[in-house]
XYZ file of C-alpha atoms in Angstrom:
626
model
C 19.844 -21.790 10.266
C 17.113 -21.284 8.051
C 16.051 -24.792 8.383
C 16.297 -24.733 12.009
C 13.433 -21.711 12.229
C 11.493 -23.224 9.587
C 11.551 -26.708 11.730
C 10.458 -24.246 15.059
C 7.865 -22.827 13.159
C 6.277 -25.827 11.851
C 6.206 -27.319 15.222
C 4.474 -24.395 16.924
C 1.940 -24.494 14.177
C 1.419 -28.211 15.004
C 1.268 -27.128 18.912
C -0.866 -24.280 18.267
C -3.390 -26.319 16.135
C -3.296 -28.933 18.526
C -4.532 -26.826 21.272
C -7.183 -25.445 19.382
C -5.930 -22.344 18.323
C -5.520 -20.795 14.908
C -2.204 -22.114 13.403
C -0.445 -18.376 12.700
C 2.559 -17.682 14.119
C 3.151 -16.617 18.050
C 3.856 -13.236 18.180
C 2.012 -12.539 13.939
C -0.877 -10.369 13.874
C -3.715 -12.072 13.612
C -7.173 -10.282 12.668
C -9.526 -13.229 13.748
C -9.341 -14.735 17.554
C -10.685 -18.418 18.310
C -10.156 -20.483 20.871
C -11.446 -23.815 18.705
C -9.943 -24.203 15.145
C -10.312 -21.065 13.103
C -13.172 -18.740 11.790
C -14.983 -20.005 9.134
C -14.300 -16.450 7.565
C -10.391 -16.782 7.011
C -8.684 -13.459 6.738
C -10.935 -12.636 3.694
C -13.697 -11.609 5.859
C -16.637 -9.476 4.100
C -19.389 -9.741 6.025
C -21.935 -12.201 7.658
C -22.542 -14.822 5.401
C -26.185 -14.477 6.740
C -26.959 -10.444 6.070
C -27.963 -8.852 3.608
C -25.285 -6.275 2.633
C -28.004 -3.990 1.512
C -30.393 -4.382 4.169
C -32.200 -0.638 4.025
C -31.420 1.580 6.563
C -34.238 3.520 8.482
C -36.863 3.150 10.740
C -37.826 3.059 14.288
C -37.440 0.237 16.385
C -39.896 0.294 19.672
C -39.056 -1.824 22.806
C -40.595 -1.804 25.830
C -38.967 -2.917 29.292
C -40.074 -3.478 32.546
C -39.271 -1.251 35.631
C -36.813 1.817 35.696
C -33.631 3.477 35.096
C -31.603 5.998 37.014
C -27.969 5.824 35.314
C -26.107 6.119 31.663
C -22.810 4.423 33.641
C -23.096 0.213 33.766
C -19.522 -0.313 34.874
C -20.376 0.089 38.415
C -22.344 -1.503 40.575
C -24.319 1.572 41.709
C -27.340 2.249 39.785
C -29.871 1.150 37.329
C -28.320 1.392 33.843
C -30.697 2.137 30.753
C -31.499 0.488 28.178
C -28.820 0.290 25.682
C -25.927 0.436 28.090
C -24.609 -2.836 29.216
C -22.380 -3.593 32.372
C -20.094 -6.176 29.901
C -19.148 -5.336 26.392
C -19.652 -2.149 24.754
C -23.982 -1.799 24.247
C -24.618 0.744 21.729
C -22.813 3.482 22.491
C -19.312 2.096 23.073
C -17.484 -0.350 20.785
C -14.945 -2.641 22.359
C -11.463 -3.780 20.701
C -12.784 -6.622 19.032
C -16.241 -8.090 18.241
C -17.530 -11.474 19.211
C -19.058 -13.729 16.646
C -22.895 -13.646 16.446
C -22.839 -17.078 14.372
C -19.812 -18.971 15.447
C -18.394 -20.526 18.539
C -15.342 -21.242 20.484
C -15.540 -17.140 21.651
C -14.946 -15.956 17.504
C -14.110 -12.229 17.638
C -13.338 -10.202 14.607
C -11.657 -6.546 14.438
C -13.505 -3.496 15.671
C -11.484 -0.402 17.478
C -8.002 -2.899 16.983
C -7.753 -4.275 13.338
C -4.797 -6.854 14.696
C -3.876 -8.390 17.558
C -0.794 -10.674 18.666
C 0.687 -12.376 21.424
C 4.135 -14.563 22.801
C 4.411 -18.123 22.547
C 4.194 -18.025 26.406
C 0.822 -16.174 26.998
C 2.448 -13.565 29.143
C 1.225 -10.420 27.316
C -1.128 -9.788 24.426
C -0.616 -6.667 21.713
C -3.449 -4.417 20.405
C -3.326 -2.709 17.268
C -5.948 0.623 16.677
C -7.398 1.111 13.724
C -6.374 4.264 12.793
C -10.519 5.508 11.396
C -11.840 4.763 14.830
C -12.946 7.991 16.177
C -15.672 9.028 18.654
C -18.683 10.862 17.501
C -17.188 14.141 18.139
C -14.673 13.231 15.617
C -11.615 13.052 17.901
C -9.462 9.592 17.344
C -9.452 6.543 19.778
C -6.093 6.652 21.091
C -3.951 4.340 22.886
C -4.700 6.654 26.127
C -8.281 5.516 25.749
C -7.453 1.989 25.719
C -5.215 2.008 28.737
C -7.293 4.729 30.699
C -10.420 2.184 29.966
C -8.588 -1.080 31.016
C -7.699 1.009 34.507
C -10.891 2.443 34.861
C -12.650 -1.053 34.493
C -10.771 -3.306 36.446
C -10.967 -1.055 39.136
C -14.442 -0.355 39.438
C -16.558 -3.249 37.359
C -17.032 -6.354 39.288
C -16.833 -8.821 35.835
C -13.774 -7.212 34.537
C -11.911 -6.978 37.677
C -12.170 -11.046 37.373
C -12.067 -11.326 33.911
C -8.964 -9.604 33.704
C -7.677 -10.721 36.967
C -4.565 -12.075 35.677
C -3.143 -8.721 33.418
C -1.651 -6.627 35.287
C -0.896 -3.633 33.195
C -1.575 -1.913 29.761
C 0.881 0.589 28.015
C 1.086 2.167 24.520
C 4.615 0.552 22.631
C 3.471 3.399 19.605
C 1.062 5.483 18.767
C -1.584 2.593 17.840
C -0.459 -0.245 20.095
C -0.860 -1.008 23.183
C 0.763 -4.139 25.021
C -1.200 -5.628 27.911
C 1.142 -7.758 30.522
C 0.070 -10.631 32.124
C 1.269 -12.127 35.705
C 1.261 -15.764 34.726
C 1.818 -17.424 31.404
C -0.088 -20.328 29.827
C -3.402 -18.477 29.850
C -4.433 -19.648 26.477
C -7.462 -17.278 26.204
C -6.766 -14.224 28.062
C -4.760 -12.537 25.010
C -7.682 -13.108 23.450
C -10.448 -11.782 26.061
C -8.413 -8.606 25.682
C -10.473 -7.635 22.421
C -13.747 -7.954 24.838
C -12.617 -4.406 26.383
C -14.762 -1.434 26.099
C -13.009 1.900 25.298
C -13.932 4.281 27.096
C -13.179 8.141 26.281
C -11.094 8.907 28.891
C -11.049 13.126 27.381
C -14.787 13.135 28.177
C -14.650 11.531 31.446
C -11.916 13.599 32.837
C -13.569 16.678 31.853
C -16.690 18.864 33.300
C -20.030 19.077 32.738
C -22.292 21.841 31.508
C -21.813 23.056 35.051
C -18.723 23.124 35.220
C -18.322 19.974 37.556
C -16.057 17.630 36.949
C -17.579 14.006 35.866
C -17.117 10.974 37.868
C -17.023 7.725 36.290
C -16.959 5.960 39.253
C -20.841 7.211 39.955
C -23.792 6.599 38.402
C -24.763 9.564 35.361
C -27.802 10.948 33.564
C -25.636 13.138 31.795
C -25.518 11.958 28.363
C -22.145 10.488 27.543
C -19.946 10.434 24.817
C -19.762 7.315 22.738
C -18.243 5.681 19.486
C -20.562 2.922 18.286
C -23.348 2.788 15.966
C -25.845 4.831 18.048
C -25.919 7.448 20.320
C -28.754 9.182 23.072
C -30.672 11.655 21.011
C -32.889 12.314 23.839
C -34.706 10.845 27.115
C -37.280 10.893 30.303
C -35.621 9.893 33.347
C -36.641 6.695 34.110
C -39.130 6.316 31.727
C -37.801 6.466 28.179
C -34.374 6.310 26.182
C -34.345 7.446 22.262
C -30.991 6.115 20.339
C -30.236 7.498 17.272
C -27.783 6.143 14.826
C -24.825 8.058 13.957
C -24.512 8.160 10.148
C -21.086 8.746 9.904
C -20.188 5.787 12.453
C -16.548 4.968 11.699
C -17.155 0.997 11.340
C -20.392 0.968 9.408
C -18.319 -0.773 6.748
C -16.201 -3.339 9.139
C -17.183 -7.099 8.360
C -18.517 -7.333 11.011
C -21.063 -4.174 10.576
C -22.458 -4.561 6.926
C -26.239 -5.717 7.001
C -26.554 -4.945 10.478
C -27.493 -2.197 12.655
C -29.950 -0.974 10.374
C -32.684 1.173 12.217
C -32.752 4.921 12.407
C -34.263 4.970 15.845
C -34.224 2.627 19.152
C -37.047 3.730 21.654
C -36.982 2.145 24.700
C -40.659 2.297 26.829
C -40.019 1.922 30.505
C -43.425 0.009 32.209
C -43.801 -0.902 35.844
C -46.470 -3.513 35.052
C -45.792 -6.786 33.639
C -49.517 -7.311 32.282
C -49.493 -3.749 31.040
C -46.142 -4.305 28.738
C -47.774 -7.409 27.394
C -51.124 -5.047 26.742
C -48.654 -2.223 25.401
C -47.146 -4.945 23.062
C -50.794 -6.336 21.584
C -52.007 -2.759 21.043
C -48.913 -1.867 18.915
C -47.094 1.393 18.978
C -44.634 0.672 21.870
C -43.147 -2.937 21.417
C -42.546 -4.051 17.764
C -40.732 -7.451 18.491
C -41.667 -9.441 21.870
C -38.916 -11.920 23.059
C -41.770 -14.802 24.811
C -40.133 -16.623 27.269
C -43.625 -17.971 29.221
C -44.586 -21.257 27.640
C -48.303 -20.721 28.925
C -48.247 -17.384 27.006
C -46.477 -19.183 23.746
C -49.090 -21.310 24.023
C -51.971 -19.746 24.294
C -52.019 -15.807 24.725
C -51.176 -14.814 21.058
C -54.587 -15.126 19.763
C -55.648 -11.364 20.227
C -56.935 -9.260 17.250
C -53.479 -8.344 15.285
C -52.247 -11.816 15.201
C -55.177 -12.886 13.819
C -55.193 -10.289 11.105
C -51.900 -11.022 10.328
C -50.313 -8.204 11.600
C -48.233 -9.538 14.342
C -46.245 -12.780 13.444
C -44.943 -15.811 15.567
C -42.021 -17.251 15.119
C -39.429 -20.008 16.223
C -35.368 -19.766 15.878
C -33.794 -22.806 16.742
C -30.280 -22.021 18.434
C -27.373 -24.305 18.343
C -25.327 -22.313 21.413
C -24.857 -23.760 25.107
C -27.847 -23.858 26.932
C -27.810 -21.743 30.419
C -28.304 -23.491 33.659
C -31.245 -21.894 35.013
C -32.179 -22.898 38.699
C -33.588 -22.049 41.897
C -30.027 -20.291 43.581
C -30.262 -21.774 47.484
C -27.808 -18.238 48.818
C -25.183 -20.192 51.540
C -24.068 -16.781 53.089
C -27.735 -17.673 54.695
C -26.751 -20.854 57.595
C -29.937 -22.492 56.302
C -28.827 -23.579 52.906
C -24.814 -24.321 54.341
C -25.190 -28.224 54.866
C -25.150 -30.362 51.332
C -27.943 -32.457 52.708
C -30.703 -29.649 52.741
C -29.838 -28.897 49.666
C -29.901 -31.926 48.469
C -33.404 -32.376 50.003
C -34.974 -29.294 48.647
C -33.812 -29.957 44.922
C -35.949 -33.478 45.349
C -39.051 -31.727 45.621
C -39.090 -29.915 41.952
C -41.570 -31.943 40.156
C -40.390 -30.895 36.208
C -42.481 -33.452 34.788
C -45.783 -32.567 35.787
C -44.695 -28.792 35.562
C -43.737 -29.385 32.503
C -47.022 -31.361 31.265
C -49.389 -28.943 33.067
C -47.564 -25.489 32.989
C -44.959 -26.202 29.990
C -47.207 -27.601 27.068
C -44.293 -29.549 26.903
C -41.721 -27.445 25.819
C -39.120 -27.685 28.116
C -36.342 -30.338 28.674
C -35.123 -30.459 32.027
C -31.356 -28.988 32.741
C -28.911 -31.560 34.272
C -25.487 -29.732 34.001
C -23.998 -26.326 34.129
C -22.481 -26.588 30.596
C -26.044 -28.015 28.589
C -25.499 -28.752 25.154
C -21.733 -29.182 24.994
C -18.887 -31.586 25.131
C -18.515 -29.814 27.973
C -21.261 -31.510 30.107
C -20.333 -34.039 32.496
C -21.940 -37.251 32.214
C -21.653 -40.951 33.265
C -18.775 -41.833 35.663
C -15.644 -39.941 36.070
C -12.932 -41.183 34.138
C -9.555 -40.756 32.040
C -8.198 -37.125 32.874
C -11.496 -36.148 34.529
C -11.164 -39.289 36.735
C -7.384 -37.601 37.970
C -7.748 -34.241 38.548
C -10.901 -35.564 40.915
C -8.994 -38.020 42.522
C -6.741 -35.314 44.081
C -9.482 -33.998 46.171
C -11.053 -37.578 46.732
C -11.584 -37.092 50.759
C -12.754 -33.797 50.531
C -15.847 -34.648 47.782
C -19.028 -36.447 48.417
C -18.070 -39.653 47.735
C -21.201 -40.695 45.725
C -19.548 -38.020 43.109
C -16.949 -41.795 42.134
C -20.202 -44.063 42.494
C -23.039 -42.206 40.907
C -23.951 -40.761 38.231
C -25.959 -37.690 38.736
C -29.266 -37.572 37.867
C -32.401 -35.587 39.737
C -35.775 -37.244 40.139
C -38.098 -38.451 37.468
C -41.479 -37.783 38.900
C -42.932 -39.936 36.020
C -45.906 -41.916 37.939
C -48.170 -41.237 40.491
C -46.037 -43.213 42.547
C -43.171 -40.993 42.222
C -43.938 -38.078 44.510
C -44.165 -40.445 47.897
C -41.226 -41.847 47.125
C -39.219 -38.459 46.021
C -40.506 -36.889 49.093
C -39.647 -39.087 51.370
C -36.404 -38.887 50.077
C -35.910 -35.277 50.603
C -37.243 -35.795 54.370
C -34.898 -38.569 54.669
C -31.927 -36.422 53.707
C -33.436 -33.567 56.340
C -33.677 -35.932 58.994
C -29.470 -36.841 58.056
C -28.834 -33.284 58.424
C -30.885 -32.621 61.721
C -34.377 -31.661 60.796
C -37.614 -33.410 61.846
C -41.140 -33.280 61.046
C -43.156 -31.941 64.211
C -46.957 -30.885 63.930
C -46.337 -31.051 60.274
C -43.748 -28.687 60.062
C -40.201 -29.085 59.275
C -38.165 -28.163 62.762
C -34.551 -28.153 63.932
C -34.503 -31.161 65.981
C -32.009 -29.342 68.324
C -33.654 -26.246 68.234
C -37.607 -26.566 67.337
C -36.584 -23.468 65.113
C -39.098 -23.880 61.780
C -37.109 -24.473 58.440
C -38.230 -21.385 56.573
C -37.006 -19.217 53.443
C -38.299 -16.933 50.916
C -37.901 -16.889 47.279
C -37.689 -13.572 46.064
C -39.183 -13.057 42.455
C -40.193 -9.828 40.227
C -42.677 -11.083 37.625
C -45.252 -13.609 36.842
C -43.060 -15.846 35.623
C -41.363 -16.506 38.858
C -44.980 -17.287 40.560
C -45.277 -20.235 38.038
C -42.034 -21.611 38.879
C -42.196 -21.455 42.195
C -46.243 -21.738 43.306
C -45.935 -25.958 42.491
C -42.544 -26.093 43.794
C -43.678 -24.358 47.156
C -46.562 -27.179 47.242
C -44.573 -29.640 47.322
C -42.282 -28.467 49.804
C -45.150 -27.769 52.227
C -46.243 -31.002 52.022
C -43.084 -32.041 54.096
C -43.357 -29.181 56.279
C -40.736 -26.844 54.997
C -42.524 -23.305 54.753
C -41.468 -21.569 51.608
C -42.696 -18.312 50.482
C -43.228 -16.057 47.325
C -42.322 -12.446 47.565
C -42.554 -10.723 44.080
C -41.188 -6.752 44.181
C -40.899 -4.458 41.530
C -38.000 -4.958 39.208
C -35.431 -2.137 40.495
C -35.929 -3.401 44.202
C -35.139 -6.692 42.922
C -31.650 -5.968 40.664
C -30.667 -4.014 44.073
C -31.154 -6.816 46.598
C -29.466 -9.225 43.918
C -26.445 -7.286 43.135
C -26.056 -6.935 47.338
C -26.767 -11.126 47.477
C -29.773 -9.770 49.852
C -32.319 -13.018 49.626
C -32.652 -16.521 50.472
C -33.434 -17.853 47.084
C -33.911 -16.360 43.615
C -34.099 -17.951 39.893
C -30.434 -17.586 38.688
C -29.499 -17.816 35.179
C -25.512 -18.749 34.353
C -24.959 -18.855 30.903
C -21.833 -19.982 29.329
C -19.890 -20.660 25.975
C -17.993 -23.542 24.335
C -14.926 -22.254 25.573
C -15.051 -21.400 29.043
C -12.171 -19.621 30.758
C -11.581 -16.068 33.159
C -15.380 -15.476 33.346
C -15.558 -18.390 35.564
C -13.945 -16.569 38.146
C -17.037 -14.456 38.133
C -19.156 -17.429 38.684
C -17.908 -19.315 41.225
C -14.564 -18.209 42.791
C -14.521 -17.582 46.541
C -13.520 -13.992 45.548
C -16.726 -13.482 43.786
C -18.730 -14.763 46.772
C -17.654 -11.290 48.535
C -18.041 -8.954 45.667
C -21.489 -7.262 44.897
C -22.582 -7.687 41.775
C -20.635 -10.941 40.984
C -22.542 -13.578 39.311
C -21.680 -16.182 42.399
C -25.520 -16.024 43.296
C -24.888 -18.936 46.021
C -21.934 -17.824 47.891
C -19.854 -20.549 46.656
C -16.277 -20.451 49.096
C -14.270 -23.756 48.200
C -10.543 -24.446 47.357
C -11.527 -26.788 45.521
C -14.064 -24.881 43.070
C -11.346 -22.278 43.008
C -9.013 -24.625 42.184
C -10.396 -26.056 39.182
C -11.652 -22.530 37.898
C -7.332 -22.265 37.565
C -7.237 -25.739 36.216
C -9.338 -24.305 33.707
C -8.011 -21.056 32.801
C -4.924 -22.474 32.533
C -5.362 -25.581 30.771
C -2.909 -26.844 28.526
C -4.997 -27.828 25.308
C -8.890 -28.400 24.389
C -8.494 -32.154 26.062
C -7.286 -30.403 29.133
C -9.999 -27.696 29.455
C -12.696 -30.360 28.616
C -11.597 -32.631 31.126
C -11.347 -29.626 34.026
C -14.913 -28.974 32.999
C -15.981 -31.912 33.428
C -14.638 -32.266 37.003
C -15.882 -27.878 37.521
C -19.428 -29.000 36.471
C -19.381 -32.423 38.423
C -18.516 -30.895 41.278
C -20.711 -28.075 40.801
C -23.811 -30.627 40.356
C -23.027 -32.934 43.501
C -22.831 -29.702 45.583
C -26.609 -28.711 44.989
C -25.825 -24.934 44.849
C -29.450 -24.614 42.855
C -32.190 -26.399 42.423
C -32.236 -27.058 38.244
C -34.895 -26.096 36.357
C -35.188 -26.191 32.520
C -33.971 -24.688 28.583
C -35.055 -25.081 25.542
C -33.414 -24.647 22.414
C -34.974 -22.068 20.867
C -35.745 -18.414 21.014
C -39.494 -17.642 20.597
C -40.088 -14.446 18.891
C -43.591 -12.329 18.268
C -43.152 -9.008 15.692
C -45.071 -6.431 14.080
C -44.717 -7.480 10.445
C -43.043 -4.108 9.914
C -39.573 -5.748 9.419
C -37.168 -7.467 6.772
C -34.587 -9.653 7.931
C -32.582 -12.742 6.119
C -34.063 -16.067 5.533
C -31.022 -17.565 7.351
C -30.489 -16.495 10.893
C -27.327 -16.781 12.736
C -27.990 -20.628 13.877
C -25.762 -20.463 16.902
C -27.845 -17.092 18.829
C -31.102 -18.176 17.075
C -31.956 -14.503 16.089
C -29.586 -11.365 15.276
C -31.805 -8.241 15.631
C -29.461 -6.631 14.464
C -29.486 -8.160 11.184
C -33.110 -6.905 10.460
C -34.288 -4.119 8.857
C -37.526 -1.248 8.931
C -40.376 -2.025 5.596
C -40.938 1.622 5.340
C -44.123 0.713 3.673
C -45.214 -1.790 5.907
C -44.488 0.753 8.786
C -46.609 3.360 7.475
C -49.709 1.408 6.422
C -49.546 -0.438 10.298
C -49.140 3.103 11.588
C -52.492 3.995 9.663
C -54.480 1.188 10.317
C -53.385 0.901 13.868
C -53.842 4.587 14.315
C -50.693 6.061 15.430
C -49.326 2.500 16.510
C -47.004 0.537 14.312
C-alpha cells in the first residue's frame, strides 16, 4: 500500500512538473504560486534578492498626475478613483491574499494576508490560509468574513473580477483561518492560483455608518476616508486636487519577504494638474514631482536640458525590462457600423507609416508591435502549424483564409516608393468593401455617405500619434479627426465605450489565463469598464479564451495563444503602433535605491529610498522645492 501512494505521488509530481507547475503535492500547502517552474526563492524566501534590507525609512515622495479625482472606491465603475487606489489588486491601502512577483514571471505570487494556499488534483476549488498577524490599522484581525464578504462584494460589482473570477462560484470559511473557494469546472490550472490576487476588503467598516450616522455604500463612489490594511493609509486630502498617504508604522507585513527593502517613504503626495505642459513645468521646477515616468520620445530626446539637469540635480535614466511588451494600437470601436467589415479595417491599419514616425517623431526608439503577446513564446509567428495548426483548422470556414497562407506582417513604408503603393492598397481594400473615392473624399458607393470618425485623445501625446496618421488617411479621402478633452471626460467616455477610436493599451503576462475574458470575450463587449475596447463578439475568440483557460499543460496554452493572437491580428481590431523595452525614468537626485533593479518591471519604486540629506540641501537650494 505504501508503495502504491508513493508510485501516485511520484507520478503527479511528474504531471504537475510537466505542466509547469511547482512539483508539491495536490492538495499540500504551498507558500509560493507559479504557473512556469517554481520561484527562484524556494520556500526559504527572505526577501528580494535586489533590496536592500536596510533601505532607510523616511521621506516624502511627490507625484504629480494629470486631471481629477472624485472617489476613494475603485471597484466600481462609477467614479474617478485617487491616486493610490487601484480598480485591480490592493493599491496602498488594501493588501490582497497573496503578492505578485515584482522580478519574476509566469504570475510568481508570494504570501501576504494568506501565508499558504492549496488546491485538488482536479482544479475544482482552491484553499486559503490567513495569517493569523494580519490586522487592519485599527488593530482588529482579517478574518475569514473579510475574505468571503470581499470575494462577494467584488465579483458583484467590479467589472475585472466578475471575469476574472468567472468560473468560482462560492467562498466559505472551513475554520477560523481558511477559507475554501469552489469552482464550477475543473482543469483550470491557474484559477486556484488567481485566488491570492483578491483584495480584502473590511467588510466591519463597510457595513457600518459614517460620522453621520449613514450607513456606507460600497457599491458608490466615497470621499470618506476608508479603512485599510496595507503599508499606507490617507492622512489627509483636497478633493480633487491632492491625496497625502502616510505609512502606517506598525503595518502588520513590514517584515513579510516580500516587504523588506521596500515601501520605504514616510509620505506619498499626490499633485492633481489639469494641464499637461504645466505638470511637465511643475516637474522641472521641483517641489511637486520628484521622479517623472517619460514616455514621449521627442521629450526623452530633447526636453531634459533645463537648468536642474544640467546642474546635476535631476538625473536621467534607462531600465531595461525583460517583461511582455503591451500591444498598444489605435482601438477601431465595432459597436460603431463603420469599423464592422474586416476590410476597412484592414484598410485603415495600411495607412500608419511607423517608419517615418519613427525616424522623424521617435529618434528611433521604437520597434514596431506585430502581436498581442510581444516579447514571448507566446507570439504568433510564421505559418500555423503542429497544435496551433489544429485547433485553427476547426474554425477553417469561418477565418479569413489568408490567416493558412500568410504570414502576418503590416507595411514597411521603407522608400519613398512605399506610401503609393501602401495607399493604394488600403483604397483597394475600401473599394472591396464598398467605398469609393468621389471629389477626393472617401464615400459609400451605395450611399454617397462620407467615411468619417474621430479619434478621441487627452494629451499631447495622442496629437503626435495621430496628426501623421490622419495625413495619410486624408490623402485617400477618409476624414479623420483629433478631439483631445480633459482627462476625467476621457476615462468616462472610455469606461462607457463612447468613441470611434482611441489609443488602447492591453498588456499581458507570460502566462495568460481568466483575465482574457476581460479582453476579448463577447461578455466583456457589453460590460462598461471592460478592457474589450473594440467590441469584439465572436464564438470563436470566446472559444479560444476557454481553450486557454483551460489548457491542459504549457504546450497547450502556448499553442491556444498562438491561434488567440493569430486570430486576433488577422481581425484588425487596432491599428498597431509601437513598445520599447525599457522604462525611461527622470528623478530628483534625492533618492537611494539598489544598483540592481528588478529586470523583469525595469524599475521597483518601491524599492527606493528618501537621502535625508540630499532632500534637505535640494529643498534649500531649490527654495522650498525638493
Amino acid at each position: 500500500m505504501t508503495v502504491g501512494r508513493t508510485l501516485l505521488k511520484s507520478l503527479l509530481a511528474a504531471a504537475l512538473l510537466a505542466a509547469g507547475l511547482q512539483a508539491t503535492q495536490a492538495d499540500e500547502w504551498r507558500t509560493t504560486s507559479s504557473l512556469i517552474g517554481e520561484s527562484k526563492y524556494g520556500d526559504n524566501f527572505q526577501h528580494y534578492d535586489y533590496v536592500n534590507p536596510n533601505a532607510p525609512k523616511g521621506g516624502m515622495l511627490n507625484s504629480v498626475l494629470l486631471g481629477t479625482y472624485d472617489s476613494f472606491n475603485p471597484y466600481i465603475v462609477q467614479g474617478s478613483p485617487a491616486a493610490g487606489l487601484v480598480g485591480f489588486g490592493g493599491g496602498l491601502l488594501y493588501d490582497t491574499l497573496m503578492e505578485q512577483s515584482t522580478d519574476e514571471g509566469g504570475s510568481i505570487s508570494h504570501p501576504l494576508i494568506a501565508d499558504a494556499y492549496k488546491y485538488p488534483a482536479d482544479y475544482s476549488s482552491a484553499t486559503y490560509r490567513l495569517d493569523p498577524r494580519a490586522k487592519w490599522h485599527d488593530g482588529q484581525p482579517i478574518t475569514t468574513d473579510d475574505v468571503i464578504w470581499s470575494f462577494q462584494v467584488l465579483k458583484a460589482n467590479s467589472p475585472q473580477y466578475s471575469r476574472y473570477f468567472e468560473n468560482v462560484t462560492d467562498a466559505v470559511a472551513i475554520s477560523d483561518r481558511e477559507v475554501e473557494f469552489h469552482f464550477n469546472q475543473k482543469g483550470n490550472r491557474e484559477l486556484p492560483k488567481i485566488i491570492g490576487d483578491l483584495a480584502v476588503l473590511p467588510k466591519h467598516w463597510w457595513e457600518g455608518t459614517d460620522a453621520n450616522g449613514k450607513k456606507r455604500d460600497v457599491t458608490k463612489p466615497t470621499l470618506e476616508i476608508p479603512l485599510g490594511s496595507a503599508a499606507y493609509k490617507i492622512a489627509s486630502f483636497k478633493p480633487g486636487s491632492e491625496i497625502i498617504w502616510q505609512r502606517v508604522p506598525d503595518y502588520w507585513a513590514a517584515k513579510l519577504p516580500v516587504k523588506i527593502g521596500r515601501e520605504n517613504f514616510d509620505t506619498r503626495r499626490y499633485t492633481y494638474i489639469l494641464d499637461d505642459n504645466a505638470a511637465w513645468l511643475a516637474f522641472t521646477k521641483g517641489g511637486l514631482e520628484d521622479i517623472n515616468r517619460e514616455y514621449s520620445s521627442r521629450k526623452w530626446a530633447t526636453a531634459y536640458n533645463f537648468p536642474a539637469i544640467q546642474a546635476g540635480d535631476v538625473v536621467k535614466k534607462d531600465f531595461q525590462t525583460q517583461a511582455p511588451q503591451a500591444m498598444q494600437g489605435f482601438v477601431l470601436n465595432q459597436r460603431r457600423p463603420l469599423f464592422q467589415d474586416r476590410l476597412v479595417r484592414e484598410a485603415l491599419t495600411i495607412p500608419f507609416d511607423f517608419e517615418s514616425m519613427n525616424r522623424t517623431l521617435f529618434f528611433g526608439f521604437n520597434t514596431r508591435t506585430s502581436s498581442y503577446f510581444q516579447g514571448t513564446e507566446l507570439a504568433s509567428s510564421g505559418l500555423p502549424q503542429g497544435k496551433e495548426l489544429e485547433i485553427l483548422e476547426k474554425y477553417r470556414d469561418k477565418l479569413p483564409p489568408e490567416l493558412f497562407t500568410q504570414e502576418f506582417k503590416l507595411p514597411v513604408y521603407d522608400s519613398p516608393q512605399a506610401e503609393r503603393k501602401y495607399l493604394k492598397q488600403a483604397v483597394d481594400l475600401f473599394a472591396q468593401a464598398g467605398w469609393v473615392i468621389k471629389g477626393g473624399k472617401m464615400v459609400n458607393a451605395k450611399t454617397g455617405a462620407l467615411f468619417k470618425f474621430e479619434i478621441l485623445g487627452w494629451n499631447d501625446t495622442d496629437q503626435v500619434i495621430a496628426s501623421p496618421y490622419i495625413a495619410n488617411l486624408r490623402k485617400i479621402g477618409v476624414d479623420a479627426t483629433l478631439r483631445i478633452i480633459d482627462q476625467t471626460q476621457y476615462i468616462n467616455r472610455v469606461n462607457n465605450f463612447d468613441f470611434d477610436v482611441v489609443t488602447g493599451l492591453f498588456g499581458q503576462s507570460d502566462s495568460p489565463g481568466n483575465e482574457q475574458r476581460d479582453f476579448w470575450s463577447s461578455k466583456a463587449a457589453d460590460a462598461p469598464g471592460s478592457r474589450n475596447l473594440m467590441g469584439i463578439k465572436d464564438p470563436i475568440v470566446d472559444a479560444l479564451v476557454d481553450r486557454i483557460i483551460f489548457a491542459t499543460d504549457r504546450d497547450d496554452l502556448v499553442a491556444a495563444t498562438h491561434a488567440l493572437d493569430r486570430i486576433l491580428l488577422w481581425n484588425f481590431y487596432v491599428v498597431p503602433q509601437y513598445h520599447r523595452s525599457a522604462v525611461w525614468l527622470a528623478y530628483w537626485d534625492k533618492f537611494g535605491f539598489p544598483d540592481k533593479q528588478p529586470a523583469y518591471v525595469g524599475a521597483d519604486l518601491d524599492s527606493w529610498w528618501i537621502d535625508l540629506d540630499k532632500e534637505k540641501a535640494l529643498a534649500a537650494k531649490y527654495k522650498g522645492g525638493n
